[in-house]
mmCIF file of C-alpha atoms in Angstrom:
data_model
loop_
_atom_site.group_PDB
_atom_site.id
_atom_site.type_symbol
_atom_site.label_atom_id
_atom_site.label_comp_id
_atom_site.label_asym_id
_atom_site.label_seq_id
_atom_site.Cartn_x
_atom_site.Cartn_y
_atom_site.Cartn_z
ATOM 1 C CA UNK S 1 -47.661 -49.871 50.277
ATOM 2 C CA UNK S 2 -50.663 -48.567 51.959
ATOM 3 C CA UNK S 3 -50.359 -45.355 54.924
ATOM 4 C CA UNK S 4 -51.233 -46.159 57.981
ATOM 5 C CA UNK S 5 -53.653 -43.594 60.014
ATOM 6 C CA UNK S 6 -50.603 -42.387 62.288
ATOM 7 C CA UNK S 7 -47.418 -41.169 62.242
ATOM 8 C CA UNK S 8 -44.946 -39.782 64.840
ATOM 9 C CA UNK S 9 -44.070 -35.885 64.452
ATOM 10 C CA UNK S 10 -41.851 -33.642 66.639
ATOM 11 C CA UNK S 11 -43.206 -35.456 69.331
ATOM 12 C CA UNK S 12 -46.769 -36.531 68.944
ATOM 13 C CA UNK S 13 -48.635 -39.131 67.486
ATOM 14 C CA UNK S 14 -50.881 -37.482 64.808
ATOM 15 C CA UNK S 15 -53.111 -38.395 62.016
ATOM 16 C CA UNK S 16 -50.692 -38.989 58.658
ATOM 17 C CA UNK S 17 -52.138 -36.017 56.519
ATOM 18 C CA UNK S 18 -51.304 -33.411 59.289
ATOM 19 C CA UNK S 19 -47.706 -33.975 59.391
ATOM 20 C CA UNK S 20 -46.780 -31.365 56.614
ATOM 21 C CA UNK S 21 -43.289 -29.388 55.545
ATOM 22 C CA UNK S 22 -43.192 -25.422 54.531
ATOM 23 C CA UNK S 23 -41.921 -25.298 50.533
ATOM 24 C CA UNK S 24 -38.620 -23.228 52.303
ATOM 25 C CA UNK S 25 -37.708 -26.548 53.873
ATOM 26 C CA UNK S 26 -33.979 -27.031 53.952
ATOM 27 C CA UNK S 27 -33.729 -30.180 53.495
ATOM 28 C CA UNK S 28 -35.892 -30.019 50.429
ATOM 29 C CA UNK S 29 -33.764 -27.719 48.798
ATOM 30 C CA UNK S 30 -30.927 -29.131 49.620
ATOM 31 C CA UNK S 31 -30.625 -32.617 50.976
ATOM 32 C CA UNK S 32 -29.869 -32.135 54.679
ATOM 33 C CA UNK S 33 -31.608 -34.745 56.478
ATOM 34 C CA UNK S 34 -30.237 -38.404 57.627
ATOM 35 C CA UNK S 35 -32.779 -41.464 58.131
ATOM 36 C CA UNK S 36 -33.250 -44.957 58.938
ATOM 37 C CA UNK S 37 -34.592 -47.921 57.604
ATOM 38 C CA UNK S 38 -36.046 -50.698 60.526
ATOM 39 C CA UNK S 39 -38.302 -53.727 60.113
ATOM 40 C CA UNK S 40 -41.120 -54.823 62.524
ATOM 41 C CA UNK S 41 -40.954 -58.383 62.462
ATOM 42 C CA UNK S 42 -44.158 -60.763 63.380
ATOM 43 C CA UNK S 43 -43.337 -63.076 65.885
ATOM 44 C CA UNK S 44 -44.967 -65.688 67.755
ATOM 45 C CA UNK S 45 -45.294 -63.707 70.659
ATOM 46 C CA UNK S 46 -45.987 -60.023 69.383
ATOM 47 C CA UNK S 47 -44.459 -57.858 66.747
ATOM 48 C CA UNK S 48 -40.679 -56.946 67.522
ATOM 49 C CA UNK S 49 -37.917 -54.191 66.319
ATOM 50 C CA UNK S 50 -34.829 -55.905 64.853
ATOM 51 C CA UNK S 51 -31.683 -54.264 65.862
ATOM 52 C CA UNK S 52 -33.820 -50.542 66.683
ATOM 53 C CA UNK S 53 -31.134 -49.784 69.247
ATOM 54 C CA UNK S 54 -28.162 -50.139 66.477
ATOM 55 C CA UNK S 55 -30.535 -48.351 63.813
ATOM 56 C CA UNK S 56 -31.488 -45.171 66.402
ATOM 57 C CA UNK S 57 -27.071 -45.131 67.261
ATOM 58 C CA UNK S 58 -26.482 -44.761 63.359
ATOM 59 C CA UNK S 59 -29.206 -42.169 62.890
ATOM 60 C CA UNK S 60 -27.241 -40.069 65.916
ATOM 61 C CA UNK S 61 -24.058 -40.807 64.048
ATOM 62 C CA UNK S 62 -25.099 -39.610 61.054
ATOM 63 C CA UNK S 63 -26.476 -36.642 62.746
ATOM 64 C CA UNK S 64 -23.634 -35.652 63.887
ATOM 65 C CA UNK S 65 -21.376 -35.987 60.553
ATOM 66 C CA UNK S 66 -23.432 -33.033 59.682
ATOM 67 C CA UNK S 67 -23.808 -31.241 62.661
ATOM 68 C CA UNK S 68 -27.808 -31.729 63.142
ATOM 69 C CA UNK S 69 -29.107 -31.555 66.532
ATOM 70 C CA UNK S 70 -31.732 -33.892 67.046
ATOM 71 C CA UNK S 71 -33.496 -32.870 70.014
ATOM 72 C CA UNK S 72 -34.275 -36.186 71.497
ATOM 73 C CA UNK S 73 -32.371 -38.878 73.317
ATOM 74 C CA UNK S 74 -31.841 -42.062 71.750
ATOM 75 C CA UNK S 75 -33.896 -43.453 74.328
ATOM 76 C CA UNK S 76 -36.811 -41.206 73.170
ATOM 77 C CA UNK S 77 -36.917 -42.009 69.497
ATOM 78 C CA UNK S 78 -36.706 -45.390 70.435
ATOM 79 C CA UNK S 79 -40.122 -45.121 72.824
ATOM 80 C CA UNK S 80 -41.311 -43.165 69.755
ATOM 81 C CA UNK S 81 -40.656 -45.954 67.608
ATOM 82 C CA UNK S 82 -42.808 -48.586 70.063
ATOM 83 C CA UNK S 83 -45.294 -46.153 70.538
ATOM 84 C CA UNK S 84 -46.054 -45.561 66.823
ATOM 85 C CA UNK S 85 -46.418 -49.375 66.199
ATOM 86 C CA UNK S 86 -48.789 -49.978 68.851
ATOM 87 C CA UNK S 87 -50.860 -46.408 67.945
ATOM 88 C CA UNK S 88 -51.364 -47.830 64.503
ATOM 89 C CA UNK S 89 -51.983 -51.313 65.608
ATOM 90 C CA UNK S 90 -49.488 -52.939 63.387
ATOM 91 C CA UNK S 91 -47.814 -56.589 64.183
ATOM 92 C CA UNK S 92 -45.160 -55.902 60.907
ATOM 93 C CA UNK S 93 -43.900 -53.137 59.270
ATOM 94 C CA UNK S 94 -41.196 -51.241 57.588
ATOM 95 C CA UNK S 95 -40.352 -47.890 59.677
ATOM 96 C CA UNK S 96 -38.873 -44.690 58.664
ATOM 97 C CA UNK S 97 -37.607 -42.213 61.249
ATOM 98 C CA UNK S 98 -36.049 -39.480 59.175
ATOM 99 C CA UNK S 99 -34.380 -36.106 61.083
ATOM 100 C CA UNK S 100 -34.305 -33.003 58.738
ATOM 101 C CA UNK S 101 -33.905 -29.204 58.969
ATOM 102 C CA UNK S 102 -37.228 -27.048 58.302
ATOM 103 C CA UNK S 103 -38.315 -23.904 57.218
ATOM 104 C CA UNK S 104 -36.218 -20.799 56.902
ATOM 105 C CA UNK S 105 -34.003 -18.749 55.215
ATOM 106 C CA UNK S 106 -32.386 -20.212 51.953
ATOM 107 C CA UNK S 107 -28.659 -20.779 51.800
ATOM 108 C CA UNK S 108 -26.531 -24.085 51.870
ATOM 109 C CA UNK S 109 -25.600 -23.242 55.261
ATOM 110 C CA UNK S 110 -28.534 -24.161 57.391
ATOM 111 C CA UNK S 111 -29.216 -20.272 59.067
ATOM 112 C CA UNK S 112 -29.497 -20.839 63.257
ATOM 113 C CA UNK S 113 -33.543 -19.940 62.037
ATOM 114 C CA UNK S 114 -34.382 -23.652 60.581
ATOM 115 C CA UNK S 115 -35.146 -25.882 62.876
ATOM 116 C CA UNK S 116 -34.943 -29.411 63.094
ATOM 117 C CA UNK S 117 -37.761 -31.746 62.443
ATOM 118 C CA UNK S 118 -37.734 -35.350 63.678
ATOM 119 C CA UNK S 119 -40.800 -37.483 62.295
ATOM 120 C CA UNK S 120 -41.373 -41.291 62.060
ATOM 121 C CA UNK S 121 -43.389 -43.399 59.699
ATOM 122 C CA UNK S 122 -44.763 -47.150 60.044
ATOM 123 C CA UNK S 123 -45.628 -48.466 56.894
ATOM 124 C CA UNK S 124 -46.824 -51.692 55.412
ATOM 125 C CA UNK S 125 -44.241 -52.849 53.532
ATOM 126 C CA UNK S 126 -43.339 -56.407 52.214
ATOM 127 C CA UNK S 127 -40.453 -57.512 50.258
ATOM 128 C CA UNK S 128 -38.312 -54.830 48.846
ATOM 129 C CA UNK S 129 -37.834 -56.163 45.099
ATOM 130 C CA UNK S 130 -41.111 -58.570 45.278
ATOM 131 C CA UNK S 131 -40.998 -62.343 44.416
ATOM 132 C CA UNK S 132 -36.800 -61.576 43.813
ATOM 133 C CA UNK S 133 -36.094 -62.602 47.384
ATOM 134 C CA UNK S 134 -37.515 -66.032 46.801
ATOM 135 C CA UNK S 135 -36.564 -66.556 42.858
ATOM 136 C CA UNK S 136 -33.790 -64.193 42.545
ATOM 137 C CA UNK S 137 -32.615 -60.872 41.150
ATOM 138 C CA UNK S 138 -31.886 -59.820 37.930
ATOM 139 C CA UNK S 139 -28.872 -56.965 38.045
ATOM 140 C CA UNK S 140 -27.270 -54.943 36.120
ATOM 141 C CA UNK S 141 -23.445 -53.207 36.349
ATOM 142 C CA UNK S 142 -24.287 -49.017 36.806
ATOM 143 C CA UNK S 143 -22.588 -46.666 34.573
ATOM 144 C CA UNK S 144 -22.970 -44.577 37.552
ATOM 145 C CA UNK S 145 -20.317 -44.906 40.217
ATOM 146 C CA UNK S 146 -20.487 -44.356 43.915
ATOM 147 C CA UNK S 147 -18.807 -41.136 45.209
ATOM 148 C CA UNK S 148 -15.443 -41.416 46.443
ATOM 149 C CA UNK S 149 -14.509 -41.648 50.354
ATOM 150 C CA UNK S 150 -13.452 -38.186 50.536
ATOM 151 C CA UNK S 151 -16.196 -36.499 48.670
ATOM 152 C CA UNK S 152 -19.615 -37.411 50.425
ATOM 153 C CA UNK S 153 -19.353 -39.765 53.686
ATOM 154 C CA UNK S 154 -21.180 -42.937 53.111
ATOM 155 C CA UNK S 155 -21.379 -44.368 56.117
ATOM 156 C CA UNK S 156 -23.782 -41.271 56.918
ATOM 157 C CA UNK S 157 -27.199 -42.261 55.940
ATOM 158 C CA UNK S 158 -28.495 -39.662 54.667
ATOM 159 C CA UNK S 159 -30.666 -38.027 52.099
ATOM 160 C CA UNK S 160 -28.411 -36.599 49.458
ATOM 161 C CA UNK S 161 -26.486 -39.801 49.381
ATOM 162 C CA UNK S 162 -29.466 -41.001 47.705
ATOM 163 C CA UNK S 163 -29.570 -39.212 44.835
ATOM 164 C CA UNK S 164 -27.090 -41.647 43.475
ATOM 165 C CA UNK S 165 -28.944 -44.564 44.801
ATOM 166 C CA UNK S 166 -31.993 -43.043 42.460
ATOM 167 C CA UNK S 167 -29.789 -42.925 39.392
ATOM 168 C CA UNK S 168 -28.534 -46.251 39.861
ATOM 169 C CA UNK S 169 -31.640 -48.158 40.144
ATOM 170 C CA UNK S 170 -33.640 -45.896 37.313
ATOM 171 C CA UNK S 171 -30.901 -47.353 35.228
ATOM 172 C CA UNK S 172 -31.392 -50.915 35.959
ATOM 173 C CA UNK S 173 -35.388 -50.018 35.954
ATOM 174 C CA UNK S 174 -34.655 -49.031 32.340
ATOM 175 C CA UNK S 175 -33.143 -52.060 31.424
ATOM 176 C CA UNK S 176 -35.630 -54.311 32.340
ATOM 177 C CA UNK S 177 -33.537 -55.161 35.498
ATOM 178 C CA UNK S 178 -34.194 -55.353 39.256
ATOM 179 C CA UNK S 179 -31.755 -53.605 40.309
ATOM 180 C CA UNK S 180 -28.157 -52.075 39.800
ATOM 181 C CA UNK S 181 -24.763 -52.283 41.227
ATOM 182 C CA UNK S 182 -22.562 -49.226 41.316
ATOM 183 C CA UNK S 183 -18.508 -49.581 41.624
ATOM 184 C CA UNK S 184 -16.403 -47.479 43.348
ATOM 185 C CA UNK S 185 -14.352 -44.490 42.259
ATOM 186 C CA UNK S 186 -11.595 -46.853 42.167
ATOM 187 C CA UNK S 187 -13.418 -49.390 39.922
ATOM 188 C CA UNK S 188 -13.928 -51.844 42.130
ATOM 189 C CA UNK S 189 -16.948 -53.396 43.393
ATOM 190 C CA UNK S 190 -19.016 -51.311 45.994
ATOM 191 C CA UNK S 191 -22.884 -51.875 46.354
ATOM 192 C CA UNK S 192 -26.360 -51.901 45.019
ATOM 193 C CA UNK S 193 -28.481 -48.737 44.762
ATOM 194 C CA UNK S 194 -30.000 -49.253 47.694
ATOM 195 C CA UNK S 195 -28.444 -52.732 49.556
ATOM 196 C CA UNK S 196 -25.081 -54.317 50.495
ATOM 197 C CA UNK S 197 -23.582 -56.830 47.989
ATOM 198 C CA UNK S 198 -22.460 -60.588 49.102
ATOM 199 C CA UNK S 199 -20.871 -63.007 46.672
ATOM 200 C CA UNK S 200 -20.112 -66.440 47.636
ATOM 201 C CA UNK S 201 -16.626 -68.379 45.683
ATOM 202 C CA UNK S 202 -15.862 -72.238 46.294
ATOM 203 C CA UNK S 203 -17.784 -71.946 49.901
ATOM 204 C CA UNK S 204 -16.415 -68.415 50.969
ATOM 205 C CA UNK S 205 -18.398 -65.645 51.324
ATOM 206 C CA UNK S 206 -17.094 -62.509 49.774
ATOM 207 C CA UNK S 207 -17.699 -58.906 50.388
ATOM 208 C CA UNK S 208 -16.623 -55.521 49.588
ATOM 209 C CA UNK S 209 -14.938 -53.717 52.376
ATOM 210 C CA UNK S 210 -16.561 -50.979 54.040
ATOM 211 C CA UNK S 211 -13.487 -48.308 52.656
ATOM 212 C CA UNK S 212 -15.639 -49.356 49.393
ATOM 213 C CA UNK S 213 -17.699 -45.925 49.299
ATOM 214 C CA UNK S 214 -20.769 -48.418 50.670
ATOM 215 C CA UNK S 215 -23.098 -47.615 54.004
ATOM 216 C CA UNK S 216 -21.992 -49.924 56.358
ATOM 217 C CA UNK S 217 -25.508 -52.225 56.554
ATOM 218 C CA UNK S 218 -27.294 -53.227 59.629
ATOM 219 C CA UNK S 219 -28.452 -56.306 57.937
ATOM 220 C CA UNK S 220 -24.942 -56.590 55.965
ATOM 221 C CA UNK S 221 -23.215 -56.829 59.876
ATOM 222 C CA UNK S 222 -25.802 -59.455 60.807
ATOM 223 C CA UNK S 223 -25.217 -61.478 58.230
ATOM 224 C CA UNK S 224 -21.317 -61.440 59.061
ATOM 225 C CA UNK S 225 -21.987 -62.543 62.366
ATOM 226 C CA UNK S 226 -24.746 -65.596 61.537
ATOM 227 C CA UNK S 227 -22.505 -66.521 58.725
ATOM 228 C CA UNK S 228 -19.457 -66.827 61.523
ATOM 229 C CA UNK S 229 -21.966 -69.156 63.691
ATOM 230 C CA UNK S 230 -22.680 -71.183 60.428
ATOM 231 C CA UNK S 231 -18.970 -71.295 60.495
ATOM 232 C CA UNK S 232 -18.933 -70.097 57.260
ATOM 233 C CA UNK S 233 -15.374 -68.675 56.306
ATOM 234 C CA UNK S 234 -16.085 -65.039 55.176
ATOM 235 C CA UNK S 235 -13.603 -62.276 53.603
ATOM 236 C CA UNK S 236 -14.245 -58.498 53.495
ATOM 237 C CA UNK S 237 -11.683 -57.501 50.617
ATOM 238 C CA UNK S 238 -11.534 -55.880 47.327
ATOM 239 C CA UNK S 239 -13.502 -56.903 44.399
ATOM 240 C CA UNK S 240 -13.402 -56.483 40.640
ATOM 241 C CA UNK S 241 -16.064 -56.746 38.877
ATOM 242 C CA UNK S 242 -15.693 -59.427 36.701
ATOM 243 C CA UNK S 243 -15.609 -61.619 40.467
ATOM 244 C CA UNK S 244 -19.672 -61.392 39.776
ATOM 245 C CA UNK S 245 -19.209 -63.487 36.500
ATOM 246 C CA UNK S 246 -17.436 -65.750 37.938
ATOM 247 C CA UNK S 247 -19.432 -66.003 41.816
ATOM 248 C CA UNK S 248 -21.089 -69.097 42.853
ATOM 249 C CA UNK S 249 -23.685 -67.162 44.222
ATOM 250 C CA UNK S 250 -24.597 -63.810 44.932
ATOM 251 C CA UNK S 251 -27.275 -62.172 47.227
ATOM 252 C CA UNK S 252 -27.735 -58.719 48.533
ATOM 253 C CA UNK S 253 -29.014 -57.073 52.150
ATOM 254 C CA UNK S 254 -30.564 -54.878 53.521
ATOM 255 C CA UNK S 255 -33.166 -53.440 56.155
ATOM 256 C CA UNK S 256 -35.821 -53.179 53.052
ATOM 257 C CA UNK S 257 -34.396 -56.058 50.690
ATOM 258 C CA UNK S 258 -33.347 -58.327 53.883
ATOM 259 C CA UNK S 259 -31.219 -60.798 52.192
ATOM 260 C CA UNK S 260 -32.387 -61.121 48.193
ATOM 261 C CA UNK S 261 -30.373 -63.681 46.053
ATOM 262 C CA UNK S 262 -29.632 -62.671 42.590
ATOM 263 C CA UNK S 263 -30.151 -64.954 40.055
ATOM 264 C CA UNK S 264 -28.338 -62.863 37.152
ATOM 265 C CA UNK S 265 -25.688 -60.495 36.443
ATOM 266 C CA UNK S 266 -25.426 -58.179 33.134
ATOM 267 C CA UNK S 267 -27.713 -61.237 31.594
ATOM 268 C CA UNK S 268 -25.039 -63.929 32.967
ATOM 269 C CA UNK S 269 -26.570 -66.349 35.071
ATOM 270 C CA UNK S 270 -25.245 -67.109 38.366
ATOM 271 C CA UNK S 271 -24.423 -70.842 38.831
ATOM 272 C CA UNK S 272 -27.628 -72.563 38.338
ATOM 273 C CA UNK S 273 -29.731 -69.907 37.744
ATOM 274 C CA UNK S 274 -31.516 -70.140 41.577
ATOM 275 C CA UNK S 275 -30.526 -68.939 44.885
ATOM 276 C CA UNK S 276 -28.010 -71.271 46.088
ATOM 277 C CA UNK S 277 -27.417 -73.560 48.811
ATOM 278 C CA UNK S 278 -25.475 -70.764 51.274
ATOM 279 C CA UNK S 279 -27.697 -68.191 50.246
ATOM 280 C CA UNK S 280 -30.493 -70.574 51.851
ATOM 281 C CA UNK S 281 -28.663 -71.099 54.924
ATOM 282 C CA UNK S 282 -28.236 -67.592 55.545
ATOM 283 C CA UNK S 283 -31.882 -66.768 54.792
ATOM 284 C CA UNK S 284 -33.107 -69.761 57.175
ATOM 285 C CA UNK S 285 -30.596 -68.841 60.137
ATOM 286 C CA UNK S 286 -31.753 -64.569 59.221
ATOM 287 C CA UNK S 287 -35.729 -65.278 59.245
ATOM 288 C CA UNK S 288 -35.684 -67.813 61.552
ATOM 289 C CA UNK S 289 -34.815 -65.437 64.402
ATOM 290 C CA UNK S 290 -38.515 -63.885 63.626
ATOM 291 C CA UNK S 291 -40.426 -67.529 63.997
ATOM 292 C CA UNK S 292 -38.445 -69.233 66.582
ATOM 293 C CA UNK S 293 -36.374 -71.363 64.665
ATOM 294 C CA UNK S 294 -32.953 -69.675 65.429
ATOM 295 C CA UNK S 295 -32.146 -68.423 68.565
ATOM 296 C CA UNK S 296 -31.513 -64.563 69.904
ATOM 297 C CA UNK S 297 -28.345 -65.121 71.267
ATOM 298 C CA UNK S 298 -27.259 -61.247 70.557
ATOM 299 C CA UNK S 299 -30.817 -59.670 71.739
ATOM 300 C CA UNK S 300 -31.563 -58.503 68.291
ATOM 301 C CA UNK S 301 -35.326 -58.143 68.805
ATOM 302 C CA UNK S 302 -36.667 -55.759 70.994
ATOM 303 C CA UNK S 303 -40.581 -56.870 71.907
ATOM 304 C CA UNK S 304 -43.383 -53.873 71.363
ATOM 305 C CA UNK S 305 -45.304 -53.742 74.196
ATOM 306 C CA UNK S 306 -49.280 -54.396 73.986
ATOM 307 C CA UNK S 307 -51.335 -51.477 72.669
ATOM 308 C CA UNK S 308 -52.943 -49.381 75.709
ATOM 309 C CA UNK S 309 -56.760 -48.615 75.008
ATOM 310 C CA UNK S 310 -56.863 -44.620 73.323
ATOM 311 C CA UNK S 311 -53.085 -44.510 73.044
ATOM 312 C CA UNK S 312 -54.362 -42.771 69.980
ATOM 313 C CA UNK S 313 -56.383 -39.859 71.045
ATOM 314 C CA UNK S 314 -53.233 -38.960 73.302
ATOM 315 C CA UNK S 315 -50.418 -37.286 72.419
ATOM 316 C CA UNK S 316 -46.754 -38.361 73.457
ATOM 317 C CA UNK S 317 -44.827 -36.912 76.023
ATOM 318 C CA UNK S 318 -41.695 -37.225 74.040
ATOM 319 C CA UNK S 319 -38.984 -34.834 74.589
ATOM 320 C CA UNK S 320 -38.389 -30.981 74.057
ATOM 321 C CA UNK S 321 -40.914 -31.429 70.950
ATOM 322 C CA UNK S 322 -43.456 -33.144 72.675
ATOM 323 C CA UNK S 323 -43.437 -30.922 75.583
ATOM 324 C CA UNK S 324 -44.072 -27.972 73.721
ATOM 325 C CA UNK S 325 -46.694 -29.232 71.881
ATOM 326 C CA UNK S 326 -48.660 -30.067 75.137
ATOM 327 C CA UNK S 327 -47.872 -26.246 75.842
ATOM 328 C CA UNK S 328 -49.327 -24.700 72.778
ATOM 329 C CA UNK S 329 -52.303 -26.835 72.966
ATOM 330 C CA UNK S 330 -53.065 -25.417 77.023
ATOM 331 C CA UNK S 331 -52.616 -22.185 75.713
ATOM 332 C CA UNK S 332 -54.556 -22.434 72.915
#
C-alpha cells in the first residue's frame, strides 16, 4: 500500500501530509468516529464506485447511532468521493471516508467545542489477505468473542468496534493463520475480524444472521442477491461452530477481502482443500460485474467521470467545510 499525493479534507482536495489531527482529538482518545470501506473497480470503460451510494447511506446511519453531525449531504461526500479519484488519477482503489470528532476539551462526552472532521482517502490497495482469495484462507476460531447486541451496536461501523476486530486477527496473526473468526456472546457463529462469514452445506449457502453481533456487509448483501440469480438456495440462520468442520465450503466478504475462500479451519481442511465449485460461481458472477462479463442489472457501479486538467491545484467547493476554507484563504 503506497499513499497517493491527495486526499480529501473538510472539504478540499489537499496534498496527503497536510491533512493532520491535534493530539486532543476525540476520537483518538476515545473511539468516536464511524467509516467506510469502498472499492474503485477498473473497468473497460473507466474506473467505477461499487455500491458508493449504499456505502455513503451506512456512513450517515452510523452517524447518527452516535449522534455525529456530519456536515455534508450525502450527495456531497459522494462528489467528494469522484473528485478524489480523478485528483489522484487513479483507475482502482480502495477508499476510506472516515467522519470523526476533533480537537477539544477531554471527556467521554464529546463537549459542543470539538468539531467534526470529515476526510477521505484513495489508496492503492489489492487483495485484502494476498494470494488467499485465489488459494484460500487459513482460519482460526477467536478466543475473543464479539460484543453482545445490547452492548456496542454493530451494525454501526465505526471505530471502537474495531478494537475487537484488532484482537481477533492479532490472534490468528499469532498462530500462523490468516485470519480469525469470533462467535457471538451466545456462542454461536458471528464473523471474521474484519469480513462476513459464508459456509456452503450439500449446495446451500449458509450464513449467520445479522442479530449475530456482525456489521451487516455491503459485499455480504451482494452476494445474497447474485447468489438468488444463480438460484442458489441460501439460509440466514444460526450457526454453531462445529457447522465449519463439517461445511462444504466456506468463503468470507467484504469491501477489502471481496469474497476470499477459506481453505482451512482450526487446521481442518475444508472439503478438498481448494475453493470450491460455488465459491467460484459466486466469485465469477461478483468480479465479472467489473469486466463485463455479468451484467448491472441493480446499477451497482457508479462511473467516475474523466479527470478535468488542474482539478488538482483547485480546491473543492464542497459543503459548509469547503466554503469556509475558500473564506479563510480570501482573507488571508
Amino acid at each position: 500500500m503506497s499513499n497517493p499525493p491527495y486526499l480529501w479534507h473538510n472539504g478540499c482536495i489537499k496534498p496527503w501530509a497536510e491533512a493532520t489531527c491535534h493530539v486532543s482529538t476525540h476520537a483518538l482518545h476515545y473511539g468516536s468516529s464511524v467509516f467506510e470501506g469502498e472499492r474503485v473497480y477498473a473497468t473497460p470503460t473507466g474506473p467505477a464506485y461499487f455500491r458508493l451510494a449504499d456505502h455513503t447511506a451506512r456512513l450517515f446511519e452510523s452517524a447518527a447511532v452516535y449522534d455525529i453531525e456530519i456536515g455534508y449531504s450525502e450527495s456531497e461526500i459522494d462528489a467528494a468521493c469522484h473528485e478524489l479519484i480523478r485528483a489522484n488519477r487513479m483507475r482502482s482503489a480502495y477508499v476510506r471516508p472516515i467522519v470523526f470528532r476533533g480537537a477539544g476539551e477531554l471527556g467521554v462526552l464529546a463537549k459542543e467545542g470539538a468539531p467534526v472532521e470529515v476526510a477521505i482517502m484513495a489508496l492503492d490497495w489489492g487483495a485484502y489477505l494476498g494470494e488467499a482469495i485465489e488459494n484460500g484462507a487459513d482460519v482460526c476460531v477467536s478466543s475473543w468473542h464479539r460484543p453482545a447486541p445490547n452492548t456496542i451496536p454493530s451494525w454501526a461501523k465505526a471505530g471502537g468496534n474495531y478494537l475487537s476486530s484488532q484482537l481477533i486477527a492479532a490472534e490468528a496473526r499469532r498462530g500462523g493463520y490468516d485470519e480469525g473468526i469470533a462467535l457471538g456472546s451466545n456462542g454461536l457463529l458471528s464473523e471474521g475480524a474484519g469480513e462476513n462469514l459464508f459456509l456452503v452445506k450439500k449446495g446451500k449457502l449458509l450464513t449467520p444472521p445479522t442479530s449475530a453481533g456482525i456489521l451487516a456487509g455491503i459485499t455480504r448483501d451482494s452476494v445474497l442477491i447474485l447468489a438468488a440469480e444463480l438460484g442458489l438456495p441460501v439460509e440466514e440462520r444460526d450457526l454453531p461452530r462445529e457447522a465449519l468442520y463439517s461445511a462444504d465450503e466456506i468463503f468470507m466478504t467484504g469491501t477489502a477481502a471481496e469474497i476470499t475462500p477459506v481453505r482451512s479451519v482450526d487446521r481442518k481442511q475444508v472439503g478438498n482443500g481448494t475453493p470450491g465449485p460455488i465459491t467460484r460461481q459466486l466469485q465469477q458472477a461478483f468480479f465479472g460485474l467489473f469486466d463485463g462479463r455479468t451484467e448491472d442489472r441493480h446499477g451497482w457501479l457508479e462511473y467516475v467521470a474523466p479527470v478535468v486538467p488542474d482539478l488538482e491545484r483547485a480546491p473543492a467547493d464542497s459543503g459548509a467545510h469547503g466554503r469556509a476554507h475558500k473564506q479563510m484563504e480570501a482573507s488571508a
